[in-house]
Amino acid sequence: AIVRMSWPTEDDSNYDDTFRQIMQTQLTDYQQVLRTAYQQTTGPKGRKMLNDQFNASKLLLQQLNTPSS
């Protein structure tokens, strides 16, 4: 079977809003998982890795909420 992908067109104005909402929810949930893991981690390397991942997720959220030009 052939699967055809259809990409959103200019007529599909809800695509960007829906994408932002889903990504915001996913990233926020991910941040909560990272917070919990950080609190349960005692090793400095593990905590640094979790902190780096948290900071990267913050950056993604900032970029997601920045209006495109």
Coordinates of C-alpha atoms in Angstrom, one line a residue:
A1 CA 0.0 0.0 0.0
I2 CA 1.2 3.5 -0.8
V3 CA 0.9 6.0 2.0
R4 CA 0.8 9.6 1.0
M5 CA 1.7 12.3 3.4
S6 CA -0.1 15.5 3.1
W7 CA 1.6 18.6 4.5
P8 CA -0.5 21.5 5.8
T9 CA -1.2 24.3 3.4
E10 CA -1.8 27.9 3.9
D11 CA -5.5 27.1 4.3
D12 CA -4.7 24.9 7.3
S13 CA -4.1 27.8 9.8
N14 CA -4.8 25.6 12.8
Y15 CA -1.7 23.4 12.1
D16 CA 0.8 25.9 13.7
D17 CA -1.4 26.5 16.7
T18 CA -2.0 22.8 17.3
F19 CA 1.7 22.0 16.9
R20 CA 2.6 24.7 19.4
Q21 CA 0.0 23.4 21.9
I22 CA 1.2 19.8 21.6
M23 CA 4.9 20.7 21.9
Q24 CA 4.3 23.0 24.8
T25 CA 2.4 20.2 26.7
Q26 CA 5.1 17.6 25.8
L27 CA 8.0 19.9 26.8
T28 CA 6.3 21.0 30.1
D29 CA 5.7 17.3 31.0
Y30 CA 9.3 16.5 30.1
Q31 CA 10.5 19.3 32.4
Q32 CA 8.5 17.8 35.2
V33 CA 10.1 14.4 34.7
L34 CA 13.5 16.0 34.6
R35 CA 12.8 17.9 37.9
T36 CA 11.7 14.7 39.6
A37 CA 14.7 12.8 38.3
Y38 CA 17.0 15.6 39.4
Q39 CA 15.6 15.5 43.0
Q40 CA 16.2 11.8 43.1
T41 CA 19.7 11.9 41.7
T42 CA 22.7 12.4 44.0
G43 CA 25.6 12.0 41.6
P44 CA 27.1 15.3 40.2
K45 CA 27.4 13.9 36.7
G46 CA 23.8 12.8 36.6
R47 CA 22.6 16.0 38.0
K48 CA 24.6 18.0 35.5
M49 CA 23.1 15.9 32.6
L50 CA 19.6 16.5 33.9
N51 CA 20.2 20.2 34.4
D52 CA 21.6 20.5 30.9
Q53 CA 18.5 18.7 29.5
F54 CA 16.2 21.0 31.5
N55 CA 18.0 24.1 30.1
A56 CA 17.7 22.7 26.6
S57 CA 13.9 22.2 27.1
K58 CA 13.6 25.8 28.4
L59 CA 15.3 27.0 25.2
L60 CA 13.0 25.0 23.1
L61 CA 10.0 26.4 24.9
Q62 CA 11.3 29.9 24.4
Q63 CA 11.8 29.3 20.7
L64 CA 8.4 27.7 20.4
N65 CA 6.8 30.8 21.9
T66 CA 8.8 33.3 19.9
P67 CA 6.7 34.7 17.0
S68 CA 8.1 33.8 13.6
S69 CA 9.0 36.6 11.3

